């Protein structure tokens, strides 16, 4: 078999590339997917009891009108439900609205003072040093009190690596010191300061979860262009030929890879061996999704809640989504049910006992007062993805600078969440657009924006 364009992976990046090629009138391409269905990390699951689960809380904050238009086309105007982005932090046995720093009035007086004192210290002793890592960025932005109370413990739970092993590039590097006047005013006048409001909404599919979106995009691409159960086993870069695990050979002119680039480079023959070696230095963490299906209704305080952050050590999860609030179709139709979807990160620096994770999660949900009793649990679900978060480690950009350009002389391009490893541009919209922009470049020579200028792409928010 021979195709002008071959795409490895049918997640948002691969589907974005395929969709754009077709839009540009190109039909000589194929998408190769190792699984028996499309969607990658953006797929959904339905458990035995009929509860639907995503791979963690997928919320769309689109930066691109192209993406928005495609989403409308995929599911139709009526295919979406709109929600207000209500998010809270659970700490000291209470909910604090997000952003945490603006709402420290909710905390115990000692903790509130600790946070405030740290911000004052930052004003007294301002630093104009460029933060060398994420830890320094946190301290310079929030001060030591907020760092110790929320930022350090929460970020360790999310990223599964200590903050000093992460860079400050993905947060934009610039330090915007926490606004002392605003924080103090909120305390004195007992003011709420939420990040959500009438304009802060997000959309979620009425049916089929996040995976439903990508199934629909797959239909727009055309299923005949997507080959399932087709795992790439090796690539002969000089010969422009790849081999699947079943032995089938496919020739290409241009190859887009969207599988993790550390694994991919090990499959490619003809590259300098230092490229694959370098790529092995990229760090990632794994994602465990534990879904808890419940009978009855959520308690009042959870009725409008979207997701909650958990910085404390009693719970394995860093985030819990009241997933039944996203769509009534995320739970079975034959009775009164609701659901909580939890995310627990894992890495060599933060191991997780997967054997006990479901039980540990239920216990913590009771401790954290989200559910009353284990007797309400009617379904449990656990899925683990080895590659969940591409860690923005301190060494990341140095590695990417050597690995990605080394592929291009062979007409091989690596894009997407783990194809290009840039967390700051690895959501669904970014991933799709990395694929779209790659296809546009291939066909019309227009340079790509998202991967190479993440800050510019992200500054386009809302446009
Ligand atoms: C926990 C979590 C929470 C998230 N939350 C959000 C959110 O709130 N909002 C948002 O917009 N995005 C979110 N995302 C990100 C979203 O899932 C990604 O943007 C998206 O799935 C990345 O797309 P991709 O195509 O780059 O990679 P993937 O989805 O990883 O797709 C890669 C594909 O390649 C296939 N593949 C791998 N190896 C081979 C091989 N050898 N041969 C053939 N195929 C292969 C895989 O099976 C997979 O289908 C979240 C992701 C996670 C993990």
Coordinates of C-alpha atoms and ligand atoms in Angstrom, one line a residue:
X1 CA 0.0 0.0 0.0
X2 CA 1.2 3.6 -0.7
X3 CA -0.2 6.9 0.4
X4 CA 1.1 10.5 0.0
X5 CA 0.2 11.3 3.6
X6 CA 0.2 8.7 6.4
X7 CA -1.0 9.7 9.9
X8 CA -0.2 7.6 13.0
X9 CA -3.0 7.9 15.6
X10 CA -6.7 8.9 15.5
X11 CA -6.8 11.2 18.5
X12 CA -7.7 14.9 18.0
X13 CA -4.4 15.6 16.3
X14 CA -4.6 12.8 13.8
X15 CA -8.2 13.5 13.0
X16 CA -7.5 17.2 12.7
X17 CA -4.8 16.5 10.1
X18 CA -7.1 14.1 8.2
X19 CA -10.0 16.5 8.3
X20 CA -7.9 19.4 7.0
X21 CA -6.3 17.3 4.2
X22 CA -9.8 16.4 3.0
X23 CA -10.9 20.0 3.2
X24 CA -8.0 21.0 1.0
X25 CA -9.1 18.4 -1.5
X26 CA -6.5 15.8 -0.7
X27 CA -7.8 12.2 -0.5
X28 CA -4.5 10.3 -0.8
X29 CA -4.0 9.7 2.9
X30 CA -4.7 7.1 5.6
X31 CA -5.0 7.3 9.4
X32 CA -3.5 4.3 11.2
X33 CA -4.9 3.5 14.7
X34 CA -3.6 0.7 16.9
X35 CA -6.9 0.5 18.9
X36 CA -10.2 -0.8 17.7
X37 CA -11.8 2.6 18.0
X38 CA -10.8 6.2 17.4
X39 CA -10.4 9.2 19.8
X40 CA -7.2 8.5 21.7
X41 CA -7.2 10.2 25.1
X42 CA -10.4 12.0 24.1
X43 CA -12.5 8.8 23.9
X44 CA -15.2 7.8 26.3
X45 CA -16.3 4.5 27.9
X46 CA -19.6 3.1 29.0
X47 CA -19.3 0.8 32.0
X48 CA -21.3 -2.4 32.6
X49 CA -24.0 -0.5 34.5
X50 CA -24.4 2.1 31.8
X51 CA -22.4 5.0 33.3
X52 CA -20.4 7.0 30.8
X53 CA -16.8 8.1 31.6
X54 CA -14.2 10.3 29.9
X55 CA -10.5 10.1 30.4
X56 CA -10.7 12.7 33.1
X57 CA -12.5 16.0 33.1
X58 CA -12.5 17.1 29.5
X59 CA -13.6 20.7 29.3
X60 CA -13.2 22.8 26.1
X61 CA -11.6 26.2 26.4
X62 CA -11.3 26.8 22.7
X63 CA -8.7 29.3 21.4
X64 CA -9.7 28.9 17.7
X65 CA -12.8 29.7 15.6
X66 CA -11.7 26.9 13.3
X67 CA -12.1 24.5 16.2
X68 CA -15.4 26.0 17.3
X69 CA -16.9 25.7 13.8
X70 CA -15.8 22.1 13.5
X71 CA -17.3 21.3 16.9
X72 CA -20.7 22.8 15.8
X73 CA -20.5 20.9 12.5
X74 CA -19.6 17.6 14.3
X75 CA -22.5 17.5 16.8
X76 CA -24.8 20.2 15.4
X77 CA -26.0 23.3 17.3
X78 CA -28.4 21.1 19.4
X79 CA -25.7 18.6 20.3
X80 CA -24.3 20.6 23.1
X81 CA -25.1 21.6 26.7
X82 CA -23.7 24.8 28.1
X83 CA -22.5 25.0 31.7
X84 CA -21.0 27.6 33.9
X85 CA -17.4 26.8 34.9
X86 CA -18.0 26.4 38.6
X87 CA -14.9 25.1 40.3
X88 CA -13.8 24.9 44.0
X89 CA -10.9 23.7 46.1
X90 CA -11.7 21.3 49.0
X91 CA -9.3 22.2 51.9
X92 CA -9.6 22.3 55.7
X93 CA -13.0 20.5 55.4
X94 CA -14.5 23.3 53.4
X95 CA -15.0 24.5 49.8
X96 CA -13.0 27.5 48.7
X97 CA -13.9 29.0 45.4
X98 CA -11.4 29.1 42.6
X99 CA -9.1 31.0 42.1
X100 CA -7.9 30.0 45.5
X101 CA -5.7 33.1 46.2
X102 CA -8.6 35.5 45.8
X103 CA -10.7 33.6 48.3
X104 CA -8.5 32.9 51.3
X105 CA -11.1 34.6 53.5
X106 CA -12.7 31.1 53.6
X107 CA -9.7 29.6 55.3
X108 CA -9.0 29.2 59.1
X109 CA -7.5 32.6 60.4
X110 CA -4.0 31.1 60.9
X111 CA -3.9 29.7 57.3
X112 CA -5.4 33.0 55.9
X113 CA -2.6 34.9 57.7
X114 CA 0.1 32.5 56.5
X115 CA -1.1 33.1 52.9
X116 CA -1.4 36.9 53.3
X117 CA 2.0 37.2 55.0
X118 CA 3.6 35.4 52.1
X119 CA 2.1 37.8 49.6
X120 CA 3.2 40.8 51.7
X121 CA 6.7 39.3 51.8
X122 CA 6.7 39.2 48.0
X123 CA 5.8 42.9 47.9
X124 CA 8.5 43.8 50.5
X125 CA 11.2 41.9 48.7
X126 CA 10.3 41.8 45.0
X127 CA 12.4 39.5 42.9
X128 CA 13.2 40.4 39.3
X129 CA 15.0 37.1 38.7
X130 CA 13.7 35.0 35.9
X131 CA 12.3 31.8 37.6
X132 CA 14.6 28.9 36.9
X133 CA 11.8 26.3 37.5
X134 CA 8.1 26.0 38.4
X135 CA 8.9 26.0 42.1
X136 CA 10.5 29.4 41.9
X137 CA 7.7 30.7 39.7
X138 CA 5.1 29.6 42.3
X139 CA 7.1 31.3 45.1
X140 CA 7.6 34.5 43.2
X141 CA 3.9 34.6 42.0
X142 CA 2.1 33.5 45.2
X143 CA 4.5 33.8 48.1
X144 CA 5.5 31.0 50.5
X145 CA 2.2 30.8 52.4
X146 CA 0.0 30.1 49.4
X147 CA 2.7 27.9 47.9
X148 CA 2.8 25.7 51.0
X149 CA -1.0 25.7 51.6
X150 CA -2.1 25.0 48.1
X151 CA 0.2 25.4 45.1
X152 CA 3.0 22.9 46.1
X153 CA 0.7 20.1 47.4
X154 CA -1.9 20.5 44.7
X155 CA 0.7 20.6 41.8
X156 CA 2.5 17.5 43.2
X157 CA -0.8 15.7 43.1
X158 CA -1.5 16.8 39.5
X159 CA 1.9 16.4 38.0
X160 CA 3.3 13.6 40.1
X161 CA 6.7 15.4 40.0
X162 CA 8.2 18.0 42.4
X163 CA 7.8 21.6 41.1
X164 CA 11.6 22.1 41.0
X165 CA 11.8 19.4 38.3
X166 CA 9.4 21.3 36.1
X167 CA 10.1 24.4 34.0
X168 CA 8.3 27.7 34.2
X169 CA 7.9 28.0 30.4
X170 CA 4.5 26.4 30.2
X171 CA 3.0 28.9 32.6
X172 CA 4.3 31.8 30.5
X173 CA 7.4 32.5 32.7
X174 CA 6.3 36.0 33.4
X175 CA 5.5 36.4 37.1
X176 CA 2.2 38.2 37.8
X177 CA 2.5 38.8 41.6
X178 CA -0.7 38.0 43.5
X179 CA -2.7 41.2 43.9
X180 CA -2.3 42.1 47.5
X181 CA -4.9 44.9 47.4
X182 CA -7.5 42.6 45.9
X183 CA -6.9 39.8 48.3
X184 CA -7.0 42.1 51.3
X185 CA -10.1 43.9 50.1
X186 CA -11.9 40.6 49.6
X187 CA -11.0 39.6 53.3
X188 CA -12.0 43.0 54.8
X189 CA -15.3 43.4 52.9
X190 CA -16.1 39.7 53.0
X191 CA -16.3 39.7 49.2
X192 CA -16.7 36.7 46.9
X193 CA -14.2 36.6 44.0
X194 CA -15.1 33.8 41.7
X195 CA -13.4 33.0 38.3
X196 CA -16.8 32.1 36.9
X197 CA -19.6 34.3 35.8
X198 CA -22.0 34.8 32.9
X199 CA -19.3 34.8 30.3
X200 CA -17.4 31.9 31.7
X201 CA -19.1 29.0 30.2
X202 CA -18.1 25.7 28.6
X203 CA -19.9 23.3 26.4
X204 CA -20.2 19.5 26.7
X205 CA -21.8 17.0 24.4
X206 CA -25.4 16.1 25.2
X207 CA -24.8 12.5 24.2
X208 CA -21.7 10.2 24.0
X209 CA -19.4 12.2 26.2
X210 CA -16.1 13.7 24.9
X211 CA -15.7 10.6 22.8
X212 CA -18.9 11.4 21.0
X213 CA -17.3 14.5 19.5
X214 CA -14.4 12.6 18.0
X215 CA -16.6 9.8 16.7
X216 CA -18.5 12.5 14.9
X217 CA -15.3 14.1 13.6
X218 CA -14.3 10.6 12.4
X219 CA -17.5 10.5 10.4
X220 CA -16.7 13.9 8.8
X221 CA -13.3 12.6 7.9
X222 CA -14.8 9.4 6.4
X223 CA -14.3 6.0 8.1
X224 CA -12.8 4.6 4.9
X225 CA -9.7 6.8 5.6
X226 CA -9.2 5.3 9.1
X227 CA -7.6 1.9 9.5
X228 CA -8.3 0.5 13.0
X229 CA -6.3 -2.3 14.7
X230 CA -3.3 -1.0 12.7
X231 CA -0.4 -0.6 15.1
X232 CA 2.8 0.8 13.6
X233 CA 5.7 -1.4 14.6
X234 CA 8.6 0.1 12.7
X235 CA 9.5 2.9 10.3
X236 CA 12.3 2.8 7.7
X237 CA 13.0 6.6 7.5
X238 CA 15.3 6.6 4.4
X239 CA 13.0 4.3 2.5
X240 CA 9.8 6.2 3.6
X241 CA 8.1 3.0 4.5
X242 CA 6.5 1.7 7.7
X243 CA 5.5 -1.7 8.9
X244 CA 2.5 -2.6 11.0
X245 CA 2.6 -5.3 13.7
X246 CA 0.7 -7.7 11.3
X247 CA 3.6 -7.3 8.8
X248 CA 1.8 -5.1 6.3
X249 CA 4.0 -2.4 4.7
X250 CA 2.8 1.1 3.9
X251 CA 4.9 3.6 1.9
X252 CA 4.4 7.3 2.3
X253 CA 5.7 10.6 1.1
X254 CA 5.0 12.5 4.4
X255 CA 4.5 10.9 7.8
X256 CA 2.7 12.5 10.7
X257 CA 3.2 10.9 14.1
X258 CA 0.9 11.5 17.0
X259 CA 2.0 8.6 19.3
X260 CA 4.4 9.4 22.2
X261 CA 7.6 10.7 20.6
X262 CA 9.8 8.8 23.0
X263 CA 8.3 5.5 21.9
X264 CA 8.1 6.5 18.3
X265 CA 11.7 7.4 17.9
X266 CA 12.6 3.9 19.1
X267 CA 10.6 2.5 16.2
X268 CA 12.4 4.6 13.5
X269 CA 15.4 3.1 11.6
X270 CA 17.8 5.5 9.9
X271 CA 17.8 8.2 12.5
X272 CA 21.0 9.1 14.4
X273 CA 20.8 6.9 17.5
X274 CA 21.3 10.0 19.7
X275 CA 17.8 11.2 18.7
X276 CA 15.9 8.3 20.3
X277 CA 18.3 8.4 23.3
X278 CA 17.5 12.1 23.8
X279 CA 13.8 11.5 23.5
X280 CA 13.9 9.0 26.4
X281 CA 14.7 11.9 28.7
X282 CA 11.2 13.3 28.3
X283 CA 9.1 12.8 31.4
X284 CA 5.4 11.9 31.6
X285 CA 2.9 10.9 34.2
X286 CA 0.1 8.4 34.0
X287 CA -3.6 9.1 34.6
X288 CA -5.9 6.9 36.6
X289 CA -9.6 7.6 36.1
X290 CA -11.8 6.2 38.7
X291 CA -15.5 6.6 38.1
X292 CA -18.1 6.2 40.9
X293 CA -21.7 5.7 39.8
X294 CA -24.2 6.5 42.6
X295 CA -27.9 6.1 43.2
X296 CA -30.0 9.0 44.3
X297 CA -29.1 12.6 43.9
X298 CA -26.0 14.7 44.7
X299 CA -26.2 16.8 47.9
X300 CA -27.3 20.4 47.4
X301 CA -23.8 21.9 47.4
X302 CA -22.8 19.6 44.5
X303 CA -25.8 20.3 42.3
X304 CA -24.2 23.1 40.2
X305 CA -20.6 22.1 40.8
X306 CA -18.4 21.2 37.8
X307 CA -15.1 20.1 39.2
X308 CA -13.2 20.4 42.4
X309 CA -9.5 20.4 43.3
X310 CA -8.1 18.4 46.2
X311 CA -4.6 19.5 47.5
X312 CA -4.7 17.4 50.7
X313 CA -3.0 14.1 51.2
X314 CA -6.0 12.1 52.5
X315 CA -7.3 11.6 48.9
X316 CA -5.6 9.9 46.0
X317 CA -7.3 12.2 43.5
X318 CA -6.3 15.7 42.6
X319 CA -9.6 16.5 40.8
X320 CA -13.2 15.3 41.0
X321 CA -15.8 16.1 38.4
X322 CA -19.5 15.9 39.1
X323 CA -19.9 14.2 35.7
X324 CA -23.6 13.7 35.9
X325 CA -23.9 17.5 35.9
X326 CA -22.3 17.7 32.5
X327 CA -25.0 15.7 30.8
X328 CA -28.0 13.7 32.2
X329 CA -27.0 11.1 29.6
X330 CA -23.8 10.4 31.4
X331 CA -25.8 8.2 33.8
X332 CA -28.2 5.3 33.1
X333 CA -31.7 6.3 32.1
X334 CA -33.6 3.7 34.1
X335 CA -33.6 5.5 37.5
X336 CA -32.2 8.3 39.6
X337 CA -28.4 8.3 39.4
X338 CA -25.4 10.6 39.6
X339 CA -21.7 10.2 39.1
X340 CA -18.3 11.4 40.2
X341 CA -15.3 11.0 38.0
X342 CA -11.9 11.2 39.8
X343 CA -8.4 11.7 38.4
X344 CA -5.3 10.3 40.1
X345 CA -1.8 10.9 38.7
X346 CA 1.0 8.4 38.9
X347 CA 4.8 8.4 38.1
X348 CA 8.0 6.9 39.3
X349 CA 8.1 9.9 41.8
X350 CA 4.5 9.2 42.9
X351 CA 3.5 5.5 42.8
X352 CA -0.1 4.5 43.1
X353 CA -1.5 1.2 44.4
X354 CA -3.9 0.4 41.5
X355 CA -5.2 -2.7 43.4
X356 CA -6.7 -0.6 46.1
X357 CA -7.4 2.6 44.2
X358 CA -11.2 2.2 43.8
X359 CA -11.6 1.5 47.6
X360 CA -9.1 4.3 48.5
X361 CA -11.2 6.6 46.3
X362 CA -14.5 5.7 47.8
X363 CA -13.1 6.1 51.3
X364 CA -11.7 9.6 50.5
X365 CA -14.9 10.7 48.8
X366 CA -16.7 9.9 52.1
X367 CA -14.0 11.7 54.1
X368 CA -14.2 14.7 51.8
X369 CA -18.0 14.7 52.3
X370 CA -18.9 14.3 48.7
X371 CA -20.8 11.0 49.3
X372 CA -22.5 9.9 52.4
X373 CA -22.1 6.2 52.3
X374 CA -20.5 3.4 50.3
X375 CA -23.9 1.9 50.1
X376 CA -24.9 4.5 47.5
X377 CA -22.2 3.2 45.1
X378 CA -23.8 1.2 42.3
X379 CA -20.9 1.1 39.8
X380 CA -17.2 1.5 39.8
X381 CA -14.9 2.0 36.9
X382 CA -11.1 2.2 36.6
X383 CA -8.9 2.9 33.6
X384 CA -5.2 3.7 33.6
X385 CA -3.4 5.5 30.7
X386 CA 0.4 5.2 30.9
X387 CA 0.7 8.5 29.0
X388 CA -1.6 11.0 30.6
X389 CA 0.2 14.3 31.1
X390 CA 3.3 15.4 29.1
X391 CA 5.5 16.8 32.0
X392 CA 6.9 20.2 31.2
X393 CA 10.2 19.2 32.9
X394 CA 13.2 21.5 33.1
X395 CA 15.0 19.5 30.4
X396 CA 12.0 19.3 28.0
X397 CA 12.6 22.1 25.6
X398 CA 16.3 21.3 25.2
X399 CA 15.2 17.7 24.2
X400 CA 12.4 18.8 21.9
X401 CA 14.7 21.2 20.1
X402 CA 17.0 18.3 19.1
X403 CA 14.4 15.6 18.5
X404 CA 11.6 17.2 16.5
X405 CA 13.9 18.9 13.8
X406 CA 15.9 15.7 13.4
X407 CA 12.8 14.0 12.0
X408 CA 11.9 16.6 9.3
X409 CA 14.7 15.8 6.8
X410 CA 13.0 12.4 6.5
X411 CA 9.6 14.0 5.9
X412 CA 8.5 12.8 9.4
X413 CA 6.7 15.2 11.7
X414 CA 5.6 14.6 15.3
X415 CA 2.7 16.6 16.6
X416 CA 0.0 16.5 19.4
X417 CA -0.1 16.0 23.1
X418 CA 2.7 13.4 23.3
X419 CA 3.9 13.7 19.7
X420 CA 5.2 17.1 20.5
X421 CA 5.1 17.0 24.3
X422 CA 4.1 20.6 24.9
X423 CA 1.6 20.6 27.7
X424 CA 0.7 24.3 27.2
X425 CA -0.7 23.4 23.7
X426 CA -2.0 19.9 24.4
X427 CA -5.7 20.3 25.0
X428 CA -8.2 19.0 22.4
X429 CA -8.4 22.4 20.6
X430 CA -4.6 22.7 20.5
X431 CA -4.1 19.1 19.4
X432 CA -6.7 19.3 16.6
X433 CA -5.1 22.6 15.4
X434 CA -1.6 21.1 15.5
X435 CA -2.9 18.5 13.1
X436 CA -4.8 21.1 11.0
X437 CA -1.8 23.4 10.8
X438 CA 0.5 20.6 9.9
X439 CA -1.8 19.6 7.0
X440 CA -2.1 23.2 5.9
X441 CA 1.7 23.5 5.9
X442 CA 2.1 20.3 3.9
X443 CA -0.3 21.4 1.2
X444 CA 0.0 25.2 1.1
X445 CA 3.3 25.9 2.8
X446 CA 1.8 28.2 5.4
X447 CA 3.9 27.9 8.6
X448 CA 2.4 26.3 11.7
X449 CA 1.5 28.5 14.7
X450 CA 0.4 26.5 17.7
X451 CA 3.4 24.2 18.3
X452 CA 6.1 26.9 17.7
X453 CA 4.3 29.9 19.2
X454 CA 2.3 28.5 22.1
X455 CA 2.0 31.9 23.9
X456 CA 0.6 33.5 20.8
X457 CA -1.8 30.7 20.2
X458 CA -3.0 30.9 23.8
X459 CA -3.3 34.7 23.7
X460 CA -5.9 34.2 21.0
X461 CA -8.4 32.9 23.7
X462 CA -12.0 33.8 22.9
X463 CA -11.2 35.1 19.4
Ligands
LIG1 C1 -6.6 13.4 32.3 C2 -6.8 14.2 31.1 C3 -7.5 15.3 31.1 C4 -7.7 16.1 30.0 N1 -8.5 17.2 30.1 C5 -8.7 18.0 29.0 C6 -9.6 19.1 29.0 O1 -10.1 19.4 30.1 N2 -9.8 19.8 27.9 C7 -9.2 19.5 26.7 O2 -9.4 20.2 25.7 N3 -8.3 18.5 26.6 C8 -8.1 17.7 27.7 N4 -7.2 16.6 27.7 C9 -6.4 16.4 26.5 C10 -7.0 15.7 25.3 O3 -7.4 14.4 25.7 C11 -5.9 15.7 24.3 O4 -5.8 16.9 23.8 C12 -6.0 14.8 23.1 O5 -6.5 13.6 23.3 C13 -4.6 14.6 22.5 O6 -4.8 14.2 21.2 P1 -3.6 13.6 20.4 O7 -4.3 13.2 19.1 O8 -2.5 14.5 20.3 O9 -3.1 12.3 21.2 P2 -3.9 11.0 21.7 O10 -5.3 11.3 22.0 O11 -3.0 10.4 22.7 O12 -3.9 10.1 20.4 C14 -2.9 9.3 19.9 C15 -3.4 8.1 19.2 O13 -2.3 7.3 18.7 C16 -2.6 6.0 18.8 N5 -1.3 5.2 18.8 C17 -0.4 5.0 19.7 N6 0.6 4.2 19.3 C18 0.3 3.8 18.1 C19 0.9 3.0 17.1 N7 2.0 2.3 17.4 N8 0.2 2.8 15.9 C20 -0.9 3.4 15.6 N9 -1.5 4.2 16.5 C21 -1.0 4.4 17.7 C22 -3.3 5.9 20.1 O14 -4.0 4.7 20.3 C23 -4.2 7.1 20.1 O15 -5.4 6.9 19.6 C24 -7.0 15.8 28.8 C25 -6.2 14.7 28.8 C26 -6.1 13.9 29.9 C27 -5.2 12.6 29.8

